[in-house]
CSV table of N, CA and C and ligand atoms in Angstrom, one decimal:
chain,number,residue,atom,x,y,z
A,1,MET,N,33.7,-18.0,-20.0
A,1,MET,CA,33.3,-18.0,-21.4
A,1,MET,C,31.9,-18.3,-21.6
A,2,ARG,N,31.3,-19.2,-20.8
A,2,ARG,CA,29.8,-19.4,-20.8
A,2,ARG,C,29.1,-18.2,-20.5
A,3,ALA,N,29.5,-17.5,-19.4
A,3,ALA,CA,28.8,-16.3,-18.9
A,3,ALA,C,28.9,-15.2,-20.0
A,4,HIS,N,30.1,-15.1,-20.6
A,4,HIS,CA,30.3,-14.1,-21.7
A,4,HIS,C,29.3,-14.4,-22.8
A,5,GLY,N,29.2,-15.6,-23.2
A,5,GLY,CA,28.3,-16.0,-24.3
A,5,GLY,C,26.9,-15.7,-24.0
A,6,GLU,N,26.5,-15.9,-22.7
A,6,GLU,CA,25.1,-15.6,-22.3
A,6,GLU,C,24.9,-14.0,-22.3
A,7,ARG,N,25.9,-13.3,-21.9
A,7,ARG,CA,25.8,-11.9,-21.8
A,7,ARG,C,25.6,-11.2,-23.2
A,8,ASP,N,26.4,-11.8,-24.1
A,8,ASP,CA,26.3,-11.1,-25.5
A,8,ASP,C,25.2,-11.7,-26.4
A,9,TYR,N,24.5,-12.7,-25.9
A,9,TYR,CA,23.4,-13.2,-26.7
A,9,TYR,C,22.4,-12.1,-27.0
A,10,PRO,N,21.8,-12.0,-28.2
A,10,PRO,CA,21.9,-13.0,-29.3
A,10,PRO,C,23.1,-12.8,-30.3
A,11,PHE,N,24.1,-11.9,-29.8
A,11,PHE,CA,25.3,-11.7,-30.7
A,11,PHE,C,26.3,-12.8,-30.3
A,12,GLU,N,27.3,-12.9,-31.2
A,12,GLU,CA,28.4,-13.8,-30.9
A,12,GLU,C,29.4,-13.1,-30.0
A,13,CYS,N,29.8,-13.7,-29.0
A,13,CYS,CA,30.9,-13.2,-28.2
A,13,CYS,C,32.2,-13.7,-28.7
A,14,CYS,N,33.3,-13.0,-28.4
A,14,CYS,CA,34.6,-13.6,-28.7
A,14,CYS,C,35.6,-13.0,-27.7
A,15,GLY,N,36.7,-13.8,-27.5
A,15,GLY,CA,37.7,-13.3,-26.6
A,15,GLY,C,39.0,-14.2,-26.8
A,16,LEU,N,40.0,-13.9,-26.0
A,16,LEU,CA,41.2,-14.7,-26.0
A,16,LEU,C,41.3,-15.5,-24.8
A,17,MET,N,42.1,-16.6,-24.9
A,17,MET,CA,42.4,-17.4,-23.7
A,17,MET,C,43.9,-17.2,-23.5
A,18,LEU,N,44.2,-16.8,-22.2
A,18,LEU,CA,45.6,-16.5,-21.8
A,18,LEU,C,46.1,-17.6,-20.9
A,19,GLY,N,47.3,-18.0,-21.1
A,19,GLY,CA,47.9,-19.0,-20.2
A,19,GLY,C,49.2,-19.5,-20.7
A,20,ARG,N,49.4,-20.8,-20.7
A,20,ARG,CA,50.8,-21.3,-21.1
A,20,ARG,C,50.6,-22.6,-21.9
A,21,PHE,N,51.6,-22.7,-22.8
A,21,PHE,CA,51.7,-24.0,-23.6
A,21,PHE,C,52.5,-24.9,-22.8
A,22,GLU,N,52.0,-26.2,-22.6
A,22,GLU,CA,52.7,-27.2,-21.8
A,22,GLU,C,53.2,-28.3,-22.8
A,23,ASN,N,53.7,-29.3,-22.3
A,23,ASN,CA,54.2,-30.5,-23.1
A,23,ASN,C,53.0,-31.2,-23.7
A,24,GLU,N,53.3,-31.9,-24.8
A,24,GLU,CA,52.3,-32.8,-25.5
A,24,GLU,C,51.1,-32.1,-25.9
A,25,GLY,N,51.2,-30.8,-26.3
A,25,GLY,CA,50.1,-30.1,-26.8
A,25,GLY,C,49.1,-29.6,-25.8
A,26,ARG,N,49.4,-29.8,-24.5
A,26,ARG,CA,48.5,-29.4,-23.5
A,26,ARG,C,48.6,-27.8,-23.3
A,27,LYS,N,47.5,-27.2,-22.9
A,27,LYS,CA,47.6,-25.8,-22.7
A,27,LYS,C,46.9,-25.5,-21.4
A,28,ILE,N,47.4,-24.6,-20.6
A,28,ILE,CA,46.8,-24.2,-19.4
A,28,ILE,C,46.2,-22.8,-19.7
A,29,VAL,N,44.9,-22.7,-19.4
A,29,VAL,CA,44.2,-21.4,-19.5
A,29,VAL,C,44.1,-20.8,-18.1
A,30,ALA,N,44.7,-19.6,-17.9
A,30,ALA,CA,44.7,-19.0,-16.6
A,30,ALA,C,43.7,-17.9,-16.5
A,31,GLU,N,43.4,-17.3,-17.7
A,31,GLU,CA,42.5,-16.1,-17.7
A,31,GLU,C,41.8,-16.0,-19.1
A,32,THR,N,40.7,-15.4,-19.1
A,32,THR,CA,40.1,-15.1,-20.4
A,32,THR,C,40.1,-13.6,-20.6
A,33,TYR,N,40.2,-13.2,-21.8
A,33,TYR,CA,40.3,-11.8,-22.2
A,33,TYR,C,39.1,-11.4,-23.1
A,34,PRO,N,38.0,-10.9,-22.6
A,34,PRO,CA,36.9,-10.7,-23.5
A,34,PRO,C,37.1,-9.6,-24.5
A,35,ILE,N,36.7,-9.7,-25.7
A,35,ILE,CA,36.9,-8.7,-26.7
A,35,ILE,C,35.6,-8.1,-27.2
A,36,SER,N,34.6,-8.9,-27.5
A,36,SER,CA,33.4,-8.4,-28.1
A,36,SER,C,32.7,-7.4,-27.3
A,37,ASN,N,32.7,-7.5,-26.0
A,37,ASN,CA,31.8,-6.5,-25.3
A,37,ASN,C,32.4,-5.1,-25.2
A,38,ALA,N,33.6,-5.0,-25.8
A,38,ALA,CA,34.2,-3.6,-25.9
A,38,ALA,C,33.8,-3.0,-27.2
A,39,ARG,N,33.1,-3.7,-28.0
A,39,ARG,CA,32.9,-3.3,-29.4
A,39,ARG,C,31.6,-2.4,-29.5
A,40,GLU,N,31.6,-1.6,-30.6
A,40,GLU,CA,30.5,-0.8,-31.0
A,40,GLU,C,29.3,-1.8,-31.3
A,41,GLU,N,28.1,-1.3,-31.0
A,41,GLU,CA,26.9,-2.1,-31.2
A,41,GLU,C,26.9,-2.7,-32.7
A,42,GLU,N,27.2,-1.9,-33.6
A,42,GLU,CA,27.1,-2.3,-35.0
A,42,GLU,C,28.1,-3.4,-35.3
A,43,ALA,N,29.3,-3.4,-34.8
A,43,ALA,CA,30.3,-4.4,-35.0
A,43,ALA,C,29.9,-5.7,-34.4
A,44,LYS,N,29.1,-5.7,-33.3
A,44,LYS,CA,28.7,-6.9,-32.7
A,44,LYS,C,27.8,-7.8,-33.6
A,45,ARG,N,27.2,-7.2,-34.6
A,45,ARG,CA,26.4,-7.9,-35.5
A,45,ARG,C,27.2,-8.7,-36.5
A,46,ASN,N,28.5,-8.3,-36.7
A,46,ASN,CA,29.3,-9.0,-37.6
A,46,ASN,C,29.7,-10.4,-37.0
A,47,ARG,N,30.2,-11.2,-37.9
A,47,ARG,CA,30.6,-12.6,-37.5
A,47,ARG,C,31.9,-12.5,-36.7
A,48,PHE,N,32.1,-13.6,-36.0
A,48,PHE,CA,33.3,-13.7,-35.1
A,48,PHE,C,34.6,-13.4,-35.9
A,49,LEU,N,35.2,-12.3,-35.5
A,49,LEU,CA,36.5,-12.0,-36.2
A,49,LEU,C,37.3,-11.1,-35.2
A,50,ILE,N,38.5,-11.5,-34.8
A,50,ILE,CA,39.2,-10.7,-33.9
A,50,ILE,C,40.2,-9.8,-34.8
A,51,ARG,N,40.0,-8.5,-34.7
A,51,ARG,CA,40.9,-7.6,-35.5
A,51,ARG,C,42.3,-7.6,-35.0
A,52,PRO,N,43.3,-7.4,-35.9
A,52,PRO,CA,44.7,-7.4,-35.5
A,52,PRO,C,45.0,-6.5,-34.3
A,53,GLU,N,44.5,-5.3,-34.3
A,53,GLU,CA,44.8,-4.4,-33.1
A,53,GLU,C,44.3,-5.0,-31.8
A,54,GLU,N,43.1,-5.7,-31.9
A,54,GLU,CA,42.6,-6.3,-30.6
A,54,GLU,C,43.5,-7.4,-30.2
A,55,LEU,N,44.0,-8.2,-31.1
A,55,LEU,CA,44.9,-9.3,-30.8
A,55,LEU,C,46.2,-8.8,-30.2
A,56,ILE,N,46.7,-7.7,-30.8
A,56,ILE,CA,48.0,-7.1,-30.3
A,56,ILE,C,47.8,-6.6,-28.9
A,57,ARG,N,46.6,-5.9,-28.6
A,57,ARG,CA,46.3,-5.4,-27.3
A,57,ARG,C,46.3,-6.6,-26.3
A,58,GLY,N,45.6,-7.7,-26.7
A,58,GLY,CA,45.5,-8.9,-25.9
A,58,GLY,C,46.8,-9.5,-25.6
A,59,GLU,N,47.7,-9.6,-26.6
A,59,GLU,CA,49.0,-10.2,-26.4
A,59,GLU,C,49.9,-9.4,-25.5
A,60,LYS,N,49.7,-8.0,-25.6
A,60,LYS,CA,50.5,-7.2,-24.7
A,60,LYS,C,50.0,-7.4,-23.2
A,61,TYR,N,48.7,-7.4,-23.0
A,61,TYR,CA,48.1,-7.7,-21.7
A,61,TYR,C,48.6,-9.0,-21.2
A,62,ALA,N,48.6,-10.0,-22.0
A,62,ALA,CA,49.1,-11.4,-21.6
A,62,ALA,C,50.5,-11.3,-21.2
A,63,ARG,N,51.4,-10.7,-22.0
A,63,ARG,CA,52.8,-10.7,-21.7
A,63,ARG,C,53.1,-10.0,-20.3
A,64,GLU,N,52.3,-8.9,-20.1
A,64,GLU,CA,52.5,-8.2,-18.8
A,64,GLU,C,52.2,-9.1,-17.6
A,65,ARG,N,51.4,-10.1,-17.8
A,65,ARG,CA,51.1,-11.0,-16.7
A,65,ARG,C,51.8,-12.3,-16.8
A,66,GLY,N,52.8,-12.4,-17.8
A,66,GLY,CA,53.6,-13.6,-17.9
A,66,GLY,C,52.9,-14.7,-18.6
A,67,PHE,N,51.9,-14.4,-19.4
A,67,PHE,CA,51.1,-15.4,-20.1
A,67,PHE,C,51.3,-15.3,-21.6
A,68,ASP,N,50.9,-16.3,-22.3
A,68,ASP,CA,50.8,-16.3,-23.8
A,68,ASP,C,49.4,-16.4,-24.2
A,69,VAL,N,49.1,-16.0,-25.4
A,69,VAL,CA,47.7,-16.2,-25.9
A,69,VAL,C,47.7,-17.7,-26.4
A,70,VAL,N,46.9,-18.5,-25.8
A,70,VAL,CA,46.9,-19.9,-26.1
A,70,VAL,C,45.7,-20.3,-27.0
A,71,GLY,N,44.8,-19.4,-27.1
A,71,GLY,CA,43.6,-19.8,-27.9
A,71,GLY,C,42.6,-18.7,-28.0
A,72,PHE,N,41.5,-19.0,-28.6
A,72,PHE,CA,40.4,-18.0,-28.8
A,72,PHE,C,39.1,-18.7,-28.5
A,73,TYR,N,38.2,-17.9,-28.0
A,73,TYR,CA,36.8,-18.5,-27.8
A,73,TYR,C,35.8,-17.6,-28.4
A,74,HIS,N,34.7,-18.2,-28.8
A,74,HIS,CA,33.6,-17.4,-29.3
A,74,HIS,C,32.3,-18.3,-29.1
A,75,SER,N,31.2,-17.6,-29.2
A,75,SER,CA,29.9,-18.3,-29.0
A,75,SER,C,29.2,-18.5,-30.3
A,76,HIS,N,28.3,-19.5,-30.4
A,76,HIS,CA,27.4,-19.7,-31.5
A,76,HIS,C,26.0,-19.6,-30.9
A,77,PRO,N,25.4,-18.4,-31.1
A,77,PRO,CA,24.0,-18.2,-30.6
A,77,PRO,C,23.0,-19.1,-31.4
A,78,ASP,N,22.3,-19.9,-30.7
A,78,ASP,CA,21.3,-20.9,-31.2
A,78,ASP,C,21.9,-21.8,-32.3
A,79,ASP,N,23.1,-22.2,-32.0
A,79,ASP,CA,23.8,-23.1,-32.9
A,79,ASP,C,24.7,-24.0,-32.1
A,80,ARG,N,25.2,-25.1,-32.8
A,80,ARG,CA,26.0,-26.1,-32.0
A,80,ARG,C,27.4,-25.6,-31.7
A,81,ALA,N,28.1,-26.2,-30.7
A,81,ALA,CA,29.4,-25.8,-30.3
A,81,ALA,C,30.5,-26.5,-31.3
A,82,VAL,N,30.2,-26.3,-32.6
A,82,VAL,CA,31.1,-26.9,-33.6
A,82,VAL,C,31.5,-25.8,-34.5
A,83,PRO,N,32.8,-25.7,-34.8
A,83,PRO,CA,33.3,-24.6,-35.7
A,83,PRO,C,32.7,-24.7,-37.1
A,84,SER,N,32.4,-23.5,-37.6
A,84,SER,CA,31.9,-23.4,-39.0
A,84,SER,C,33.0,-23.4,-40.0
A,85,GLN,N,32.7,-23.5,-41.3
A,85,GLN,CA,33.7,-23.5,-42.3
A,85,GLN,C,34.4,-22.1,-42.2
A,86,TYR,N,33.6,-21.1,-41.9
A,86,TYR,CA,34.2,-19.7,-41.8
A,86,TYR,C,35.2,-19.7,-40.7
A,87,ASP,N,34.9,-20.4,-39.5
A,87,ASP,CA,35.8,-20.5,-38.4
A,87,ASP,C,37.1,-21.1,-38.9
A,88,LEU,N,37.0,-22.2,-39.6
A,88,LEU,CA,38.2,-23.0,-40.1
A,88,LEU,C,39.0,-22.1,-41.0
A,89,GLU,N,38.4,-21.3,-41.8
A,89,GLU,CA,39.2,-20.5,-42.8
A,89,GLU,C,39.9,-19.3,-42.1
A,90,HIS,N,39.4,-19.0,-40.9
A,90,HIS,CA,40.0,-17.9,-40.2
A,90,HIS,C,40.8,-18.3,-38.9
A,91,ALA,N,41.2,-19.6,-38.9
A,91,ALA,CA,41.9,-20.1,-37.7
A,91,ALA,C,43.4,-20.4,-38.1
A,92,TRP,N,44.2,-20.5,-37.0
A,92,TRP,CA,45.6,-20.9,-37.2
A,92,TRP,C,45.9,-22.2,-36.4
A,93,PRO,N,46.8,-23.0,-36.9
A,93,PRO,CA,47.2,-24.2,-36.1
A,93,PRO,C,47.8,-23.7,-34.7
A,94,THR,N,48.0,-24.7,-33.9
A,94,THR,CA,48.6,-24.6,-32.5
A,94,THR,C,47.6,-24.0,-31.5
A,95,TYR,N,46.8,-23.0,-31.8
A,95,TYR,CA,45.9,-22.4,-30.9
A,95,TYR,C,44.7,-23.4,-30.6
A,96,SER,N,44.1,-23.2,-29.4
A,96,SER,CA,42.9,-23.9,-29.1
A,96,SER,C,41.7,-22.9,-29.4
A,97,TYR,N,40.6,-23.5,-29.9
A,97,TYR,CA,39.4,-22.7,-30.3
A,97,TYR,C,38.3,-23.3,-29.5
A,98,ILE,N,37.8,-22.5,-28.6
A,98,ILE,CA,36.6,-23.0,-27.8
A,98,ILE,C,35.3,-22.4,-28.4
A,99,VAL,N,34.3,-23.2,-28.6
A,99,VAL,CA,33.1,-22.7,-29.1
A,99,VAL,C,32.0,-23.0,-28.1
A,100,VAL,N,31.3,-22.0,-27.7
A,100,VAL,CA,30.2,-22.1,-26.7
A,100,VAL,C,28.9,-22.0,-27.4
A,101,SER,N,28.0,-23.1,-27.2
A,101,SER,CA,26.7,-23.0,-27.8
A,101,SER,C,25.8,-22.3,-26.8
A,102,VAL,N,25.1,-21.3,-27.3
A,102,VAL,CA,24.2,-20.5,-26.5
A,102,VAL,C,22.8,-20.7,-27.1
A,103,GLN,N,21.9,-21.4,-26.4
A,103,GLN,CA,20.5,-21.6,-26.9
A,103,GLN,C,19.5,-20.8,-26.1
A,104,ASN,N,18.8,-19.9,-26.7
A,104,ASN,CA,17.8,-19.1,-26.0
A,104,ASN,C,18.4,-18.4,-24.8
A,105,GLY,N,19.6,-17.9,-25.0
A,105,GLY,CA,20.3,-17.1,-24.0
A,105,GLY,C,21.0,-17.9,-22.9
A,106,ARG,N,21.0,-19.2,-23.0
A,106,ARG,CA,21.7,-20.1,-22.0
A,106,ARG,C,22.8,-20.9,-22.6
A,107,ALA,N,24.0,-20.8,-22.0
A,107,ALA,CA,25.1,-21.6,-22.5
A,107,ALA,C,24.9,-23.1,-22.2
A,108,VAL,N,24.7,-23.9,-23.2
A,108,VAL,CA,24.3,-25.3,-23.0
A,108,VAL,C,25.5,-26.3,-23.3
A,109,ASP,N,26.5,-25.8,-24.1
A,109,ASP,CA,27.5,-26.7,-24.4
A,109,ASP,C,28.8,-25.9,-24.7
A,110,LEU,N,29.9,-26.6,-24.5
A,110,LEU,CA,31.2,-25.9,-24.7
A,110,LEU,C,32.2,-27.0,-25.2
A,111,GLN,N,32.8,-26.7,-26.3
A,111,GLN,CA,33.8,-27.7,-26.9
A,111,GLN,C,35.1,-27.0,-27.3
A,112,SER,N,36.2,-27.7,-27.1
A,112,SER,CA,37.5,-27.1,-27.5
A,112,SER,C,38.0,-27.8,-28.8
A,113,TRP,N,38.5,-27.1,-29.7
A,113,TRP,CA,39.0,-27.6,-31.0
A,113,TRP,C,40.4,-27.1,-31.3
A,114,GLU,N,41.1,-28.0,-32.0
A,114,GLU,CA,42.4,-27.6,-32.5
A,114,GLU,C,42.5,-28.0,-33.9
A,115,MET,N,43.1,-27.1,-34.7
A,115,MET,CA,43.1,-27.3,-36.2
A,115,MET,C,44.2,-28.3,-36.5
A,116,GLU,N,43.9,-29.1,-37.5
A,116,GLU,CA,44.9,-30.0,-38.2
A,116,GLU,C,46.0,-29.1,-38.8
A,117,ASN,N,47.3,-29.6,-38.7
A,117,ASN,CA,48.3,-28.7,-39.2
A,117,ASN,C,48.2,-28.4,-40.7
A,118,ASN,N,47.6,-29.2,-41.5
A,118,ASN,CA,47.3,-28.9,-42.9
A,118,ASN,C,46.1,-28.0,-43.1
A,119,ARG,N,45.5,-27.6,-42.0
A,119,ARG,CA,44.4,-26.6,-42.0
A,119,ARG,C,43.1,-27.3,-42.6
A,120,SER,N,43.0,-28.6,-42.7
A,120,SER,CA,41.9,-29.2,-43.4
A,120,SER,C,40.7,-29.3,-42.5
A,121,ARG,N,40.9,-29.4,-41.2
A,121,ARG,CA,39.7,-29.6,-40.3
A,121,ARG,C,40.1,-29.3,-38.9
A,122,PHE,N,39.1,-29.3,-38.0
A,122,PHE,CA,39.3,-29.2,-36.6
A,122,PHE,C,39.2,-30.5,-35.9
A,123,ASN,N,40.0,-30.8,-34.9
A,123,ASN,CA,39.8,-32.0,-34.1
A,123,ASN,C,39.4,-31.6,-32.7
A,124,LYS,N,38.5,-32.4,-32.1
A,124,LYS,CA,38.1,-32.1,-30.7
A,124,LYS,C,39.2,-32.2,-29.7
A,125,GLU,N,39.2,-31.3,-28.8
A,125,GLU,CA,40.3,-31.4,-27.7
A,125,GLU,C,39.6,-31.5,-26.4
A,126,GLN,N,40.2,-32.3,-25.6
A,126,GLN,CA,39.6,-32.5,-24.2
A,126,GLN,C,39.8,-31.3,-23.3
A,127,VAL,N,38.8,-30.9,-22.6
A,127,VAL,CA,38.9,-29.8,-21.7
A,127,VAL,C,38.8,-30.4,-20.3
A,128,VAL,N,39.9,-30.2,-19.5
A,128,VAL,CA,39.9,-30.6,-18.1
A,128,VAL,C,39.7,-29.3,-17.3
A,129,SER,N,38.5,-29.2,-16.7
A,129,SER,CA,38.2,-28.0,-16.0
A,129,SER,C,38.7,-28.0,-14.5
A,130,GLU,N,39.3,-27.0,-14.1
A,130,GLU,CA,39.7,-26.9,-12.7
A,130,GLU,C,38.8,-26.0,-11.9
A,131,ALA,N,38.5,-24.8,-12.5
A,131,ALA,CA,37.8,-23.9,-11.8
A,131,ALA,C,36.4,-23.6,-12.4
A,132,GLY,N,35.9,-24.4,-13.3
A,132,GLY,CA,34.6,-24.3,-13.8
A,132,GLY,C,34.5,-23.0,-14.7
A,133,ALA,N,35.2,-23.1,-15.8
A,133,ALA,CA,35.2,-21.9,-16.8
A,133,ALA,C,33.8,-21.7,-17.3
B,1,ZN,ZN1,32.0,-19.8,-35.1
């Protein structure tokens, strides 16, 4: 995710996190599924938004590997790893949202967020890294 954010800089990258839902709200991320680098140059200038057909394609890919889509990631070029109001308005509960802060082309921070069930705000989620995502 950090590498993808650096690659797409100064544009926002985005992608899916594939894995499994565990007990007590834990999620295992087994694989990432990059979306933005398959896009047209013009579309990359738009803000982070995963189109329905891209999500369906990602879900199909996940199912074929026995995974679920457990969340989404995107980068904030030259901005903090904190979801914007726009991100909140386009998010769904249950999923994890990872935001990577990319400053001057280098990924400097990564935070995971989960939305409050009433959609009012994001709460920080702990990331326990196994393989150095
Ligand atoms: Zn954002």
